[in-house]
Short mmCIF file of C-alpha atoms in Angstrom, two decimals:
data_model
loop_
_atom_site.label_atom_id
_atom_site.label_comp_id
_atom_site.label_asym_id
_atom_site.label_seq_id
_atom_site.Cartn_x
_atom_site.Cartn_y
_atom_site.Cartn_z
CA MET A 1 51.64 26.34 36.64
CA GLY A 2 50.31 25.42 40.14
CA PHE A 3 53.25 26.05 43.15
CA SER A 4 54.07 24.36 45.82
CA ILE A 5 56.91 24.26 48.79
CA THR A 6 59.32 21.95 46.65
CA MET A 7 59.02 24.07 43.72
CA LEU A 8 60.20 27.59 46.21
CA VAL A 9 62.74 25.30 47.98
CA ALA A 10 64.36 24.35 44.52
CA VAL A 11 64.86 27.88 43.55
CA VAL A 12 65.97 29.49 46.87
CA VAL A 13 68.45 26.45 46.75
CA VAL A 14 69.46 27.02 42.86
CA PHE A 15 69.78 30.47 43.60
CA GLY A 16 71.60 30.56 46.87
CA ILE A 17 74.28 27.63 45.08
CA LEU A 18 75.26 29.81 42.22
CA VAL A 19 75.14 33.09 44.28
CA LEU A 20 77.12 31.49 47.29
CA VAL A 21 79.73 29.67 44.99
CA HIS A 22 80.17 32.97 42.48
CA GLU A 23 80.85 35.21 45.50
CA LEU A 24 83.16 32.22 47.17
CA GLY A 25 84.96 33.35 44.55
CA HIS A 26 85.42 36.68 44.67
CA PHE A 27 86.27 35.99 48.78
CA VAL A 28 89.01 33.30 48.11
CA THR A 29 90.93 35.00 46.20
CA ALA A 30 90.40 38.59 47.60
CA LYS A 31 92.06 37.01 51.10
CA LEU A 32 94.56 35.03 48.55
CA THR A 33 96.11 38.32 47.09
CA GLY A 34 95.67 39.79 51.02
CA MET A 35 93.23 42.28 50.49
CA ARG A 36 90.54 42.80 53.53
CA VAL A 37 87.12 41.72 53.66
CA ASP A 38 85.03 42.77 55.99
CA GLU A 39 81.52 41.39 54.83
CA PHE A 40 80.69 38.00 53.01
CA ALA A 41 77.09 38.10 52.59
CA ILE A 42 74.53 35.90 50.61
CA GLY A 43 71.20 37.63 49.52
CA PHE A 44 70.21 41.59 49.98
CA GLY A 45 68.24 43.86 52.53
CA PRO A 46 68.01 42.96 55.93
CA LYS A 47 69.94 40.60 57.80
CA LEU A 48 68.59 37.26 58.77
CA VAL A 49 71.50 35.15 60.36
CA SER A 50 75.31 37.20 61.17
CA PHE A 51 78.11 35.89 62.81
CA LYS A 52 81.58 37.09 62.67
CA TYR A 53 84.70 35.33 62.25
CA GLY A 54 88.16 36.89 62.54
CA GLU A 55 88.14 40.13 60.44
CA THR A 56 85.09 39.48 58.17
CA LEU A 57 81.42 39.76 59.29
CA TYR A 58 79.03 36.31 57.71
CA SER A 59 75.73 36.78 57.04
CA ILE A 60 72.72 36.00 54.78
CA ARG A 61 70.47 38.46 54.03
CA GLY A 62 65.92 38.41 53.66
CA ILE A 63 66.36 38.64 49.57
CA PRO A 64 67.80 35.86 48.05
CA LEU A 65 68.51 37.02 44.58
CA GLY A 66 72.67 38.15 44.70
CA GLY A 67 75.00 38.56 47.59
CA PHE A 68 78.31 40.75 48.38
CA ASN A 69 81.51 40.93 49.32
CA LYS A 70 82.19 43.99 51.10
CA ILE A 71 86.02 44.22 50.43
CA ALA A 72 87.79 47.09 52.18
CA GLY A 73 89.10 49.81 49.99
CA MET A 74 86.90 49.22 46.70
CA GLU A 75 86.47 52.91 46.56
CA GLN A 76 90.19 54.73 46.00
CA ASP A 77 89.17 57.31 48.38
CA ASP A 78 88.77 54.60 50.71
CA LYS A 79 92.05 55.26 52.42
CA ASP A 80 90.90 53.24 56.01
CA ALA A 81 92.64 50.15 55.32
CA GLY A 82 96.03 50.98 54.03
CA GLU A 83 97.81 48.28 52.66
CA ARG A 84 95.41 45.85 52.96
CA ALA A 85 92.81 48.00 50.77
CA TYR A 86 91.63 46.56 47.41
CA TRP A 87 92.90 49.92 45.52
CA ALA A 88 96.92 49.31 47.01
CA LYS A 89 97.00 46.00 45.55
CA PRO A 90 98.36 45.43 42.00
CA VAL A 91 96.45 45.42 39.19
CA TRP A 92 96.81 42.11 38.46
CA GLN A 93 95.51 40.74 41.46
CA ARG A 94 92.38 42.88 41.40
CA MET A 95 91.97 41.38 37.68
CA ILE A 96 91.97 38.04 39.55
CA VAL A 97 89.45 38.86 42.22
CA ILE A 98 87.30 40.48 39.61
CA ILE A 99 87.24 37.78 37.57
CA ALA A 100 87.28 34.77 39.69
CA GLY A 101 83.55 34.97 40.35
CA ALA A 102 82.45 34.22 36.45
CA LEU A 103 84.84 31.44 36.97
CA MET A 104 83.96 29.87 39.93
CA ASN A 105 80.62 29.59 38.35
CA ILE A 106 81.14 27.82 35.04
CA VAL A 107 83.87 25.30 37.68
CA LEU A 108 80.92 24.89 39.18
CA ALA A 109 78.59 23.88 35.68
CA TYR A 110 81.48 21.05 34.95
CA VAL A 111 82.17 19.78 38.50
CA LEU A 112 78.28 19.58 37.58
CA ILE A 113 78.47 17.97 34.86
CA ALA A 114 81.20 15.78 35.32
CA ALA A 115 79.31 14.17 38.09
CA VAL A 116 76.42 13.73 36.64
CA LEU A 117 78.24 11.84 33.56
CA PHE A 118 79.98 10.09 36.10
CA THR A 119 77.44 8.79 38.63
CA SER A 120 74.61 8.34 35.83
CA GLY A 121 76.11 7.61 33.00
CA ILE A 122 74.78 8.86 29.61
CA GLN A 123 71.47 8.97 29.17
CA THR A 124 69.94 8.50 26.14
CA PRO A 125 65.84 8.22 24.52
CA VAL A 126 65.05 4.96 23.76
CA LYS A 127 64.00 3.83 20.45
CA GLU A 128 60.46 3.93 21.43
CA ALA A 129 58.25 6.21 22.57
CA GLN A 130 58.36 5.29 25.78
CA LEU A 131 57.83 7.38 29.26
CA GLY A 132 59.70 8.57 31.49
CA ASN A 133 58.70 10.84 34.60
CA VAL A 134 54.72 12.22 33.70
CA VAL A 135 54.53 15.21 36.12
CA ALA A 136 51.31 15.41 38.13
CA GLN A 137 48.52 17.84 37.47
CA ARG A 138 49.37 17.41 33.83
CA PRO A 139 47.28 16.29 30.95
CA ALA A 140 49.42 13.69 30.72
CA ALA A 141 49.10 12.40 34.19
CA GLN A 142 45.35 13.29 34.55
CA ALA A 143 44.52 10.36 31.85
CA GLY A 144 46.06 8.21 33.85
CA LEU A 145 49.35 7.32 32.28
CA GLU A 146 52.14 6.25 34.20
CA LYS A 147 56.54 6.10 33.69
CA GLY A 148 57.13 3.22 31.43
CA ASP A 149 53.67 3.06 29.09
CA ILE A 150 54.88 2.55 25.64
CA ILE A 151 52.64 4.82 23.01
CA THR A 152 51.77 2.63 20.25
CA SER A 153 49.23 4.69 18.28
CA ILE A 154 47.01 8.15 18.04
CA ASP A 155 44.02 8.57 16.90
CA GLY A 156 44.94 5.48 14.65
CA GLU A 157 48.33 6.62 13.22
CA LYS A 158 50.69 4.30 14.51
CA ILE A 159 53.65 5.69 16.80
CA ASN A 160 56.65 4.11 16.08
CA THR A 161 59.61 6.26 18.28
CA TRP A 162 59.41 9.08 20.72
CA ASN A 163 60.00 12.45 17.82
CA GLU A 164 56.34 10.73 16.14
CA PHE A 165 55.09 11.27 19.63
CA ALA A 166 56.15 14.53 20.34
CA LEU A 167 55.89 15.97 16.73
CA LYS A 168 51.40 14.69 17.27
CA VAL A 169 51.46 16.13 20.58
CA LYS A 170 53.36 19.83 19.28
CA SER A 171 51.11 20.41 16.57
CA ALA A 172 47.47 19.35 19.20
CA ASP A 173 47.21 22.52 21.53
CA GLY A 174 43.70 22.09 22.75
CA LYS A 175 42.57 19.00 20.20
CA VAL A 176 41.74 15.90 21.56
CA LEU A 177 44.00 13.00 21.01
CA HIS A 178 42.69 9.12 21.32
CA ILE A 179 45.96 7.72 22.54
CA GLU A 180 46.78 3.71 22.64
CA TYR A 181 49.62 2.34 24.52
CA LEU A 182 51.16 -0.76 26.00
CA ARG A 183 51.22 -1.18 29.81
CA ASN A 184 52.98 -4.45 31.41
CA GLY A 185 52.21 -5.88 27.87
CA ASP A 186 48.06 -4.94 27.78
CA THR A 187 46.87 -3.00 25.43
CA ARG A 188 44.99 0.63 26.69
CA THR A 189 43.30 3.67 25.92
CA ALA A 190 43.25 7.05 26.74
CA ASN A 191 42.19 10.76 25.73
CA ILE A 192 44.70 13.52 26.02
CA ILE A 193 44.25 17.31 25.45
CA PRO A 194 47.86 19.03 25.20
CA GLU A 195 48.22 21.91 27.33
CA TYR A 196 49.81 25.20 25.53
CA ASP A 197 53.27 25.52 27.33
CA LYS A 198 54.24 29.04 27.16
CA SER A 199 58.15 28.42 27.97
CA ALA A 200 58.69 26.05 25.61
CA LYS A 201 56.12 27.45 23.27
CA GLN A 202 54.34 24.67 22.02
CA ALA A 203 51.98 21.80 23.25
CA MET A 204 52.89 19.56 25.98
CA VAL A 205 51.28 16.61 27.78
CA GLY A 206 53.97 17.25 30.79
CA VAL A 207 55.91 13.56 29.99
CA VAL A 208 60.38 13.05 29.29
CA ALA A 209 60.93 10.07 27.28
CA ALA A 210 62.78 7.29 28.95
CA THR A 211 65.95 7.01 28.67
CA GLU A 212 68.84 3.96 28.21
CA ASN A 213 72.33 4.23 30.54
CA THR A 214 75.65 3.67 29.32
CA SER A 215 78.54 4.02 32.00
CA VAL A 216 81.06 6.80 32.07
CA SER A 217 84.41 6.27 33.72
CA LEU A 218 85.75 9.17 35.44
CA PRO A 219 88.35 10.69 32.73
CA GLN A 220 85.47 10.42 30.14
CA SER A 221 82.92 12.31 32.33
CA LEU A 222 85.81 15.01 32.58
CA LEU A 223 86.45 14.60 28.67
CA LEU A 224 82.79 14.71 27.81
CA ALA A 225 81.61 17.69 30.78
CA ALA A 226 84.54 19.95 29.34
CA ARG A 227 83.10 19.66 26.12
CA GLN A 228 79.81 20.05 26.66
CA VAL A 229 80.59 23.25 28.98
CA TRP A 230 82.14 24.73 26.02
CA PHE A 231 79.59 23.89 23.73
CA ILE A 232 77.54 25.77 26.23
CA ILE A 233 78.96 28.75 26.23
CA TYR A 234 79.67 28.76 22.34
CA THR A 235 75.75 28.60 22.05
CA MET A 236 75.09 31.32 24.47
CA VAL A 237 77.49 33.61 23.29
CA ALA A 238 76.44 33.11 19.67
CA SER A 239 73.05 33.68 20.98
CA LEU A 240 73.66 36.90 22.57
CA ALA A 241 75.46 38.12 19.97
CA GLY A 242 73.03 37.30 17.83
CA MET A 243 70.19 39.65 20.60
CA ILE A 244 72.55 42.42 20.00
CA MET A 245 73.06 42.44 16.32
CA GLY A 246 69.46 41.87 15.64
CA THR A 247 69.46 38.38 14.05
CA VAL A 248 68.01 36.71 16.89
CA HIS A 249 64.66 37.44 19.28
CA ALA A 250 65.84 38.78 21.98
CA ASP A 251 63.68 35.98 24.63
CA LEU A 252 64.96 37.04 28.11
CA ALA A 253 63.97 35.62 31.36
CA GLY A 254 64.01 37.74 34.35
CA PRO A 255 63.88 36.50 38.20
CA ILE A 256 59.83 35.83 37.47
CA GLY A 257 60.95 33.10 34.60
CA VAL A 258 63.88 31.79 36.62
CA ALA A 259 62.14 30.81 39.45
CA ALA A 260 59.32 29.60 36.76
CA ILE A 261 61.27 27.08 35.22
CA ILE A 262 63.20 26.12 38.10
CA GLY A 263 60.14 25.05 39.66
CA GLU A 264 58.98 23.22 36.82
CA ALA A 265 62.07 21.32 36.70
CA ALA A 266 61.44 20.66 39.88
CA GLN A 267 58.31 18.71 39.33
CA VAL A 268 60.24 16.89 36.84
CA GLY A 269 63.33 15.48 39.05
CA ILE A 270 66.69 16.29 40.56
CA GLN A 271 68.24 15.58 37.46
CA SER A 272 66.08 18.48 35.38
CA VAL A 273 66.77 20.71 38.65
CA LEU A 274 70.83 19.96 37.94
CA ASN A 275 70.46 20.52 34.47
CA ILE A 276 68.67 24.22 34.77
CA MET A 277 71.57 24.53 37.73
CA ILE A 278 74.21 23.57 35.25
CA LEU A 279 72.68 26.22 32.43
CA LEU A 280 72.23 29.18 34.75
CA SER A 281 75.46 29.02 36.13
CA ILE A 282 77.36 28.79 32.56
CA ASN A 283 74.67 32.31 32.01
CA LEU A 284 75.47 33.69 35.21
CA GLY A 285 79.83 33.29 34.49
CA ILE A 286 79.07 34.63 30.78
CA ILE A 287 76.94 37.83 31.40
CA ASN A 288 78.70 38.51 34.98
CA LEU A 289 81.95 38.92 32.16
CA LEU A 290 80.44 41.19 29.41
CA PRO A 291 82.17 44.57 29.28
CA ILE A 292 78.74 46.51 31.48
CA PRO A 293 80.25 49.03 33.96
CA ALA A 294 78.76 47.28 37.19
CA LEU A 295 79.24 44.18 35.88
CA ASP A 296 82.29 42.09 37.06
CA GLY A 297 83.27 42.13 33.22
CA GLY A 298 83.02 45.92 33.21
CA HIS A 299 85.12 46.31 36.16
CA PHE A 300 87.60 43.96 34.50
CA PHE A 301 87.87 46.11 31.67
CA THR A 302 88.64 49.52 33.80
CA LEU A 303 91.35 47.32 35.52
CA LEU A 304 92.81 46.63 31.51
CA ILE A 305 92.57 50.79 30.67
CA GLU A 306 94.66 50.85 34.38
CA ALA A 307 96.88 48.62 33.58
CA VAL A 308 97.46 50.31 29.40
CA ARG A 309 97.51 53.77 30.89
CA GLY A 310 99.56 52.79 33.56
CA LYS A 311 97.18 55.00 36.51
CA PRO A 312 93.41 54.41 36.84
CA LEU A 313 90.11 55.88 36.36
CA SER A 314 89.51 59.03 37.93
CA PRO A 315 87.00 58.46 40.57
CA GLU A 316 84.49 60.30 39.39
CA LEU A 317 84.57 58.85 36.09
CA MET A 318 84.25 55.26 37.50
CA ARG A 319 81.06 56.65 39.24
CA ARG A 320 79.51 58.37 36.56
CA SER A 321 80.04 54.94 33.80
CA GLN A 322 78.81 52.47 37.28
CA PHE A 323 75.73 54.76 37.11
CA ILE A 324 75.14 54.56 33.56
CA GLY A 325 76.41 50.64 33.20
CA MET A 326 73.57 49.82 36.81
CA ALA A 327 70.95 52.40 34.76
CA LEU A 328 71.93 49.72 31.27
CA LEU A 329 70.68 46.71 33.89
CA LEU A 330 67.48 48.13 35.37
CA MET A 331 66.64 48.50 32.03
CA LEU A 332 67.56 45.74 30.84
CA MET A 333 65.90 43.82 34.33
CA PHE A 334 62.52 45.80 33.25
CA PHE A 335 62.47 44.33 29.95
CA ALA A 336 62.93 40.97 30.95
CA THR A 337 60.45 40.93 33.74
CA ALA A 338 58.19 42.33 31.24
CA GLN A 339 58.52 39.22 29.35
CA ASP A 340 57.87 37.27 32.06
CA PHE A 341 54.93 38.52 32.93
CA SER A 342 53.64 38.17 29.00
CA ARG A 343 54.98 34.57 29.03
CA TRP A 344 53.60 33.40 32.34
CA PHE A 345 50.34 35.51 32.85
CA GLY A 346 49.52 36.39 29.48
#
């Protein structure tokens, strides 16, 4: 897969927005509950840009793969923040602050889906095999195919629908396909050799189907967006449960894989980038809610224990659980990154 400035910008923007929204959830709820926030940062590593407004330092750091809020008193033995410390607040307020980041990612996905539906309507593929976007430097574009072309036959076999065209391409890795198509009523021919796409795990030629658009009212878009978010959450949770139970293959993507997916979406268009952002935002929200120490869900789980016991866990036990959680996350990251290299670099 080639690389371009457009793809790099898309990766940085998508990661930046997802992290910004997540950390804003923690930041706003911490402020609303009276906690002192010493720093709000996007990214890790050295500071690139920073300024102080009120009591909070705002910064953008060099590694755009995360972010953090430095809330005073996050450690139980930190006594400097007084009554504005995190641990000085009631447990229900701390629960809100911890869970707010993940919920904001899900809210972002909902807003994006509703906005896309309201502004663009519902897009459904046309019945015939008509090309929508044609990705540059991929087999279809190299063979001279353009947006709007209608595929009529492949290797002499008549093609009536997009699904028939897609099935022919899917099973033709490395095989030359002789294609007949219509452009402005004129019949033309082209030879195309589909290429195996490692992310899709099938042969592809770099095209998407042309679509028909149906307008959607604002109330309809809000309702349909809620249904779509619920469907995505249900599907992701079911897949995650299947991976844990061993009934579903653990096909994971690390930072390299996610960046590559965003980059490929940027080659297709803004709509594809928004679709990927929606899925990643919900995914980030769900993953962060898992009851694993070092994740928001793990922190929330310890607060539930505190609410039941009437007192927090000891600082030593908290540190040990955080260490175990971080070790698990690093192992998972290593596994996902290994799959990235296997998937993208053979």
